[in-house]
Amino acid sequence: MRVAFVSLFAPGHGETPARTRTLRTARGLAARGHDVVWLCARWWGGDHDAFDEGGVEYRSVTAEPSPAAFAARLPTALRRVGPDVVHAVNTPPTPALAATVAGSLSRVPVVVDWRRDHPADARRWYRPLARRADAVATPSRTTKTRVREHGADGDNVRVIPESIDFEAVESAAVDDRFDAVYSRRLDRHANVETFLLGLAELRGRDWTAAVIGDGPERGRIEATADDLRIDDRVAFLGDLPTEDRVPIFKGTHVAVATATWETFATDLLWAVASGCVALVEYQADSSAHELVEGRERGRLVTSPAELADEFVAVSDLDRRAVDSEFASFDHDAVIGRYVTLYEDLVGDA
């Protein structure tokens, strides 16, 4: 299958979670033998308009990342590619809208991968984009709800989650220094205070905890641990690469997610795949609860006191280093879900 990715920005313009998701999908398709072309603004040096890397052919539509100029030139660029299916991203929305128009004219189905609403986007374009796409892929049911609010037909929206390397989980060593772990970027949404307050309720019990991650709120969070007089039992490990996080997850009994905003709780996914029991504080703007709903090894809480209670309640659950239930989130399995979506659309075209 020939797949044209339409994304004004590529990771070469700077890495973001959305661009990483797109790149992982493009490379995963290429590894399966599909012909993958990424139409984007040029981010590389020299005067060549295209090059191959990692099985993906990058083609320059514009020299500069101007959404309007990119949208104007995109239909011609797509005709030259001649794809079976177009995979566009929702932000910025005008190039994706241009992709849906070009797809309609050439009778090529267009999937819009909608990771989240971007605050810099002109939201007036979201409604026509949500309605015109042949299908929308979202990483969570929480995002699916937002896309439906923009006007998408719910039957045309499929949840295709973020993914992990499950083999890396299985083969990783075990670091059993901690009983509880929080892992996420420490920004204004992190809400680590709930985690720390829950631990502080259990000063009389024997436990150790780790906070993995870095960010602008780290200093304040460390000060909170000091104020709660638990700083000697909470290790702030900073930003660790995945290969260093996974052994900690595998050896830790409980992983906690309390962030107020989370498009997809990727660190929590790594943790539960590594056998952690998950305690999640429900937040309206976070999808983390979707990973634990209906699971014996998952609990939802609404306050630090409930979190403390659940720490105690799950202490009888066995420790595990791998949970095979989450093999379905492996990179290759999730790529397969994209392929199924493409095939369904091409078959209906």
Short mmCIF file of C-alpha atoms in Angstrom, two decimals:
data_model
loop_
_atom_site.label_atom_id
_atom_site.label_comp_id
_atom_site.label_asym_id
_atom_site.label_seq_id
_atom_site.Cartn_x
_atom_site.Cartn_y
_atom_site.Cartn_z
CA MET A 1 0.00 0.00 0.00
CA ARG A 2 1.23 3.51 -0.81
CA VAL A 3 0.61 5.90 2.07
CA ALA A 4 1.12 9.67 1.90
CA PHE A 5 1.66 11.37 5.24
CA VAL A 6 0.63 15.01 5.32
CA SER A 7 2.26 16.90 8.18
CA LEU A 8 3.55 20.43 7.76
CA PHE A 9 6.06 19.80 10.53
CA ALA A 10 8.33 16.76 10.89
CA PRO A 11 10.51 15.79 13.86
CA GLY A 12 13.34 17.58 12.07
CA HIS A 13 11.57 20.82 12.97
CA GLY A 14 11.72 19.79 16.65
CA GLU A 15 10.40 16.74 18.45
CA THR A 16 6.95 16.76 20.03
CA PRO A 17 4.79 13.83 21.20
CA ALA A 18 2.52 14.27 18.17
CA ARG A 19 5.42 14.26 15.69
CA THR A 20 6.96 11.27 17.43
CA ARG A 21 3.64 9.40 17.05
CA THR A 22 3.53 10.25 13.35
CA LEU A 23 7.15 9.24 12.78
CA ARG A 24 6.69 5.95 14.64
CA THR A 25 3.65 5.17 12.48
CA ALA A 26 5.41 6.06 9.23
CA ARG A 27 8.47 3.96 10.05
CA GLY A 28 6.34 1.09 11.29
CA LEU A 29 4.44 1.00 8.02
CA ALA A 30 7.69 1.14 6.05
CA ALA A 31 9.07 -1.75 8.08
CA ARG A 32 6.02 -3.79 7.04
CA GLY A 33 6.84 -3.18 3.38
CA HIS A 34 4.46 -0.32 2.65
CA ASP A 35 5.54 2.56 0.40
CA VAL A 36 5.61 5.65 2.64
CA VAL A 37 6.00 9.28 1.54
CA TRP A 38 5.97 12.17 4.03
CA LEU A 39 4.90 15.52 2.56
CA CYS A 40 6.16 18.34 4.76
CA ALA A 41 7.92 21.69 4.84
CA ARG A 42 11.64 21.39 4.26
CA TRP A 43 13.69 21.00 7.42
CA TRP A 44 16.90 19.74 5.87
CA GLY A 45 19.80 21.62 4.28
CA GLY A 46 20.86 21.61 0.66
CA ASP A 47 18.84 22.19 -2.49
CA HIS A 48 17.34 18.70 -2.92
CA ASP A 49 13.56 18.44 -2.62
CA ALA A 50 13.39 14.86 -1.36
CA PHE A 51 15.43 12.19 0.42
CA ASP A 52 14.96 8.79 2.10
CA GLU A 53 15.55 8.03 5.76
CA GLY A 54 14.42 5.09 7.86
CA GLY A 55 12.35 3.69 4.99
CA VAL A 56 10.40 6.95 4.63
CA GLU A 57 10.70 9.29 1.65
CA TYR A 58 10.48 12.94 2.72
CA ARG A 59 9.28 15.36 0.06
CA SER A 60 9.34 19.11 0.42
CA VAL A 61 6.06 20.86 -0.39
CA THR A 62 7.29 24.28 0.75
CA ALA A 63 10.66 25.62 1.83
CA GLU A 64 9.17 27.37 4.84
CA PRO A 65 6.53 26.03 7.26
CA SER A 66 3.71 28.30 6.12
CA PRO A 67 0.33 26.56 6.56
CA ALA A 68 -1.38 28.61 3.84
CA ALA A 69 1.34 28.09 1.22
CA PHE A 70 1.58 24.40 2.13
CA ALA A 71 -2.18 23.94 1.78
CA ALA A 72 -2.17 25.65 -1.62
CA ARG A 73 0.57 23.40 -3.02
CA LEU A 74 -0.53 20.17 -1.37
CA PRO A 75 -3.06 18.94 -3.99
CA THR A 76 -0.41 18.97 -6.69
CA ALA A 77 2.09 17.23 -4.41
CA LEU A 78 -0.46 14.52 -3.59
CA ARG A 79 -1.24 13.91 -7.26
CA ARG A 80 2.45 13.31 -7.88
CA VAL A 81 2.61 10.77 -5.03
CA GLY A 82 -0.53 8.91 -6.17
CA PRO A 83 -1.26 7.33 -2.78
CA ASP A 84 -3.80 4.64 -1.90
CA VAL A 85 -4.56 6.45 1.34
CA VAL A 86 -3.62 9.79 2.92
CA HIS A 87 -2.63 10.02 6.58
CA ALA A 88 -2.86 13.65 7.74
CA VAL A 89 -2.42 15.22 11.17
CA ASN A 90 -4.95 17.64 12.62
CA THR A 91 -2.56 20.45 13.48
CA PRO A 92 -2.24 22.91 11.91
CA PRO A 93 -5.71 22.25 10.46
CA THR A 94 -5.51 24.04 7.09
CA PRO A 95 -3.05 21.56 5.47
CA ALA A 96 -5.20 18.67 6.73
CA LEU A 97 -8.30 20.33 5.27
CA ALA A 98 -6.49 20.70 1.96
CA ALA A 99 -5.71 16.99 2.14
CA THR A 100 -9.41 16.14 2.54
CA VAL A 101 -10.30 18.31 -0.46
CA ALA A 102 -7.58 16.71 -2.57
CA GLY A 103 -8.70 13.28 -1.39
CA SER A 104 -12.29 13.96 -2.42
CA LEU A 105 -11.21 15.09 -5.89
CA SER A 106 -8.97 12.08 -6.45
CA ARG A 107 -11.23 9.61 -4.58
CA VAL A 108 -8.46 8.72 -2.14
CA PRO A 109 -9.53 8.22 1.50
CA VAL A 110 -8.05 10.53 4.12
CA VAL A 111 -7.37 9.57 7.73
CA VAL A 112 -6.77 12.43 10.15
CA ASP A 113 -4.68 11.46 13.16
CA TRP A 114 -5.97 13.76 15.90
CA ARG A 115 -3.70 13.53 18.90
CA ARG A 116 -5.08 16.64 20.60
CA ASP A 117 -6.46 20.12 20.01
CA HIS A 118 -3.47 22.44 19.76
CA PRO A 119 -3.87 25.76 21.59
CA ALA A 120 -2.20 27.70 18.75
CA ASP A 121 -4.69 26.49 16.14
CA ALA A 122 -7.64 28.50 14.84
CA ARG A 123 -10.38 26.30 16.24
CA ARG A 124 -12.91 27.41 13.59
CA TRP A 125 -11.16 25.02 11.18
CA TYR A 126 -11.58 22.01 13.45
CA ARG A 127 -15.27 21.51 12.72
CA PRO A 128 -14.96 21.22 8.92
CA LEU A 129 -11.86 19.05 9.33
CA ALA A 130 -13.59 16.66 11.73
CA ARG A 131 -16.58 16.39 9.40
CA ARG A 132 -14.68 16.06 6.09
CA ALA A 133 -12.18 13.36 7.12
CA ASP A 134 -13.07 9.86 5.94
CA ALA A 135 -11.86 8.63 9.33
CA VAL A 136 -10.28 10.12 12.43
CA ALA A 137 -7.81 8.25 14.63
CA THR A 138 -7.42 9.36 18.25
CA PRO A 139 -5.13 8.00 20.99
CA SER A 140 -7.89 7.81 23.61
CA ARG A 141 -11.63 7.84 24.16
CA THR A 142 -11.20 11.22 25.86
CA THR A 143 -9.86 12.71 22.63
CA LYS A 144 -12.51 10.87 20.63
CA THR A 145 -15.17 12.68 22.65
CA ARG A 146 -13.60 16.05 21.81
CA VAL A 147 -13.43 15.22 18.11
CA ARG A 148 -17.11 14.26 18.16
CA GLU A 149 -17.83 17.62 19.80
CA HIS A 150 -16.15 19.20 16.77
CA GLY A 151 -18.73 17.48 14.56
CA ALA A 152 -17.19 14.13 13.60
CA ASP A 153 -19.49 11.16 13.18
CA GLY A 154 -18.66 8.84 16.07
CA ASP A 155 -18.70 5.82 13.74
CA ASN A 156 -15.84 7.39 11.79
CA VAL A 157 -13.59 7.88 14.83
CA ARG A 158 -11.35 5.02 15.93
CA VAL A 159 -9.20 4.90 19.03
CA ILE A 160 -5.64 3.89 18.12
CA PRO A 161 -3.52 4.25 21.25
CA GLU A 162 0.09 5.18 21.76
CA SER A 163 2.37 2.16 21.74
CA ILE A 164 5.37 0.66 23.51
CA ASP A 165 8.09 -1.88 22.78
CA PHE A 166 6.67 -4.85 24.69
CA GLU A 167 9.72 -7.01 23.96
CA ALA A 168 11.85 -4.38 25.70
CA VAL A 169 9.61 -4.72 28.75
CA GLU A 170 9.98 -8.48 28.78
CA SER A 171 13.77 -8.43 28.43
CA ALA A 172 14.56 -5.56 30.83
CA ALA A 173 16.22 -6.12 34.20
CA VAL A 174 14.40 -5.46 37.49
CA ASP A 175 15.24 -2.57 39.84
CA ASP A 176 13.30 -3.22 43.06
CA ARG A 177 14.35 -0.22 45.15
CA PHE A 178 10.88 1.36 45.32
CA ASP A 179 7.34 0.56 46.37
CA ALA A 180 5.63 3.40 44.47
CA VAL A 181 6.52 5.49 41.43
CA TYR A 182 5.28 8.60 39.67
CA SER A 183 6.63 9.21 36.14
CA ARG A 184 5.86 12.18 33.92
CA ARG A 185 7.19 15.58 32.84
CA LEU A 186 7.03 17.87 35.86
CA ASP A 187 5.08 20.77 34.38
CA ARG A 188 2.05 22.74 35.59
CA HIS A 189 -0.23 19.78 34.83
CA ALA A 190 1.81 17.20 36.74
CA ASN A 191 -0.08 17.48 40.05
CA VAL A 192 2.54 15.43 41.91
CA GLU A 193 1.19 16.94 45.14
CA THR A 194 -1.63 14.38 45.25
CA PHE A 195 0.96 11.59 45.06
CA LEU A 196 3.06 13.14 47.83
CA LEU A 197 0.08 13.91 50.06
CA GLY A 198 -1.13 10.34 49.71
CA LEU A 199 2.29 9.05 50.74
CA ALA A 200 2.41 11.48 53.66
CA GLU A 201 -0.81 9.93 55.00
CA LEU A 202 1.18 6.70 55.37
CA ARG A 203 4.19 7.98 57.30
CA GLY A 204 3.73 5.18 59.82
CA ARG A 205 4.15 2.46 57.18
CA ASP A 206 7.31 1.20 55.56
CA TRP A 207 7.64 2.45 51.97
CA THR A 208 10.00 4.10 49.49
CA ALA A 209 8.97 6.06 46.40
CA ALA A 210 10.44 7.54 43.24
CA VAL A 211 9.51 10.52 41.10
CA ILE A 212 10.80 10.20 37.54
CA GLY A 213 10.82 13.25 35.32
CA ASP A 214 12.03 16.81 35.09
CA GLY A 215 10.52 20.15 34.24
CA PRO A 216 9.81 23.66 35.47
CA GLU A 217 7.89 22.49 38.55
CA ARG A 218 10.54 20.14 39.89
CA GLY A 219 11.97 22.54 42.46
CA ARG A 220 8.56 23.34 43.90
CA ILE A 221 7.61 19.66 44.03
CA GLU A 222 10.81 18.76 45.86
CA ALA A 223 10.08 21.56 48.32
CA THR A 224 6.62 20.06 48.91
CA ALA A 225 8.18 16.70 49.78
CA ASP A 226 10.44 18.50 52.22
CA ASP A 227 7.50 20.38 53.79
CA LEU A 228 5.66 17.07 54.22
CA ARG A 229 8.75 15.57 55.88
CA ILE A 230 8.94 12.66 53.45
CA ASP A 231 11.86 13.92 51.35
CA ASP A 232 14.15 11.25 52.85
CA ARG A 233 11.85 8.53 51.45
CA VAL A 234 11.13 9.98 48.01
CA ALA A 235 13.90 9.84 45.40
CA PHE A 236 13.74 12.44 42.63
CA LEU A 237 15.48 10.68 39.76
CA GLY A 238 15.16 13.31 37.05
CA ASP A 239 14.45 12.62 33.39
CA LEU A 240 15.47 9.04 32.60
CA PRO A 241 15.49 7.36 29.18
CA THR A 242 12.94 4.61 28.69
CA GLU A 243 15.56 1.88 29.04
CA ASP A 244 16.27 3.15 32.56
CA ARG A 245 12.63 3.71 33.51
CA VAL A 246 11.42 0.22 32.62
CA PRO A 247 13.60 -1.67 35.16
CA ILE A 248 12.26 0.66 37.87
CA PHE A 249 8.68 0.04 36.75
CA LYS A 250 9.30 -3.73 36.72
CA GLY A 251 10.54 -3.69 40.30
CA THR A 252 7.96 -1.27 41.72
CA HIS A 253 4.61 -2.43 43.04
CA VAL A 254 2.43 0.66 42.44
CA ALA A 255 2.48 3.32 39.72
CA VAL A 256 0.49 6.51 40.32
CA ALA A 257 -0.95 8.93 37.74
CA THR A 258 -2.43 12.18 39.03
CA ALA A 259 -1.82 14.69 36.21
CA THR A 260 -4.66 17.09 35.49
CA TRP A 261 -4.08 16.95 31.71
CA GLU A 262 -2.87 13.95 29.73
CA THR A 263 -3.61 13.19 26.08
CA PHE A 264 -2.28 9.70 26.61
CA ALA A 265 -0.55 8.43 29.76
CA THR A 266 2.39 6.79 27.99
CA ASP A 267 4.55 6.46 31.11
CA LEU A 268 1.64 4.79 32.90
CA LEU A 269 1.29 2.38 29.97
CA TRP A 270 4.95 1.39 30.30
CA ALA A 271 4.43 0.95 34.05
CA VAL A 272 1.34 -1.27 33.88
CA ALA A 273 2.92 -3.34 31.10
CA SER A 274 5.81 -3.77 33.52
CA GLY A 275 3.48 -5.26 36.12
CA CYS A 276 2.68 -2.23 38.27
CA VAL A 277 -0.65 -1.87 40.00
CA ALA A 278 -2.04 1.48 38.77
CA LEU A 279 -3.64 4.09 41.00
CA VAL A 280 -5.12 6.91 38.95
CA GLU A 281 -6.70 10.13 40.15
CA TYR A 282 -9.63 10.83 37.85
CA GLN A 283 -9.27 14.11 35.96
CA ALA A 284 -11.67 15.40 33.31
CA ASP A 285 -8.82 16.43 31.01
CA SER A 286 -6.78 13.26 31.36
CA SER A 287 -7.20 9.91 29.62
CA ALA A 288 -5.11 8.00 32.20
CA HIS A 289 -8.20 6.38 33.71
CA GLU A 290 -8.80 4.53 30.44
CA LEU A 291 -5.81 2.27 31.16
CA VAL A 292 -7.21 1.05 34.49
CA GLU A 293 -11.00 0.98 34.16
CA GLY A 294 -12.33 -2.51 34.75
CA ARG A 295 -8.94 -3.95 35.72
CA GLU A 296 -8.31 -5.75 39.00
CA ARG A 297 -4.83 -4.22 39.10
CA GLY A 298 -6.12 -0.68 38.70
CA ARG A 299 -7.98 1.76 40.93
CA LEU A 300 -9.50 5.20 40.43
CA VAL A 301 -9.30 7.77 43.23
CA THR A 302 -10.45 11.36 43.70
CA SER A 303 -8.34 12.62 46.62
CA PRO A 304 -5.03 12.08 48.45
CA ALA A 305 -6.90 10.31 51.27
CA GLU A 306 -8.43 7.83 48.80
CA LEU A 307 -5.01 7.36 47.24
CA ALA A 308 -3.55 6.49 50.65
CA ASP A 309 -6.38 4.04 51.29
CA GLU A 310 -5.79 2.32 47.95
CA PHE A 311 -2.04 2.08 48.59
CA VAL A 312 -2.96 -0.08 51.57
CA ALA A 313 -5.79 -1.94 49.81
CA VAL A 314 -3.62 -3.13 46.90
CA SER A 315 -0.71 -4.20 49.08
CA ASP A 316 -2.02 -7.78 48.98
CA LEU A 317 -1.88 -7.94 45.18
CA ASP A 318 1.11 -9.88 43.89
CA ARG A 319 4.16 -8.16 42.49
CA ARG A 320 4.71 -8.70 38.78
CA ALA A 321 7.46 -7.72 36.38
CA VAL A 322 5.39 -8.11 33.19
CA ASP A 323 1.68 -7.98 32.40
CA SER A 324 0.98 -9.78 29.12
CA GLU A 325 -2.43 -8.11 28.86
CA PHE A 326 -0.64 -5.06 27.47
CA ALA A 327 1.12 -6.88 24.64
CA SER A 328 -1.71 -5.48 22.49
CA PHE A 329 -0.06 -2.07 22.89
CA ASP A 330 3.17 -3.22 21.26
CA HIS A 331 4.38 -1.01 18.41
CA ASP A 332 3.72 -3.64 15.75
CA ALA A 333 0.24 -4.46 17.08
CA VAL A 334 -0.77 -0.80 16.98
CA ILE A 335 0.63 -0.37 13.46
CA GLY A 336 -1.61 -3.28 12.53
CA ARG A 337 -4.62 -1.28 13.71
CA TYR A 338 -3.67 1.57 11.35
CA VAL A 339 -3.30 -0.91 8.48
CA THR A 340 -6.74 -2.36 9.21
CA LEU A 341 -8.22 1.14 9.18
CA TYR A 342 -6.55 1.95 5.85
CA GLU A 343 -7.73 -1.32 4.31
CA ASP A 344 -11.28 -0.71 5.47
CA LEU A 345 -11.29 2.75 3.88
CA VAL A 346 -9.66 1.64 0.63
CA GLY A 347 -12.16 -1.20 0.37
CA ASP A 348 -15.05 1.25 0.78
CA ALA A 349 -13.64 3.84 -1.66
#
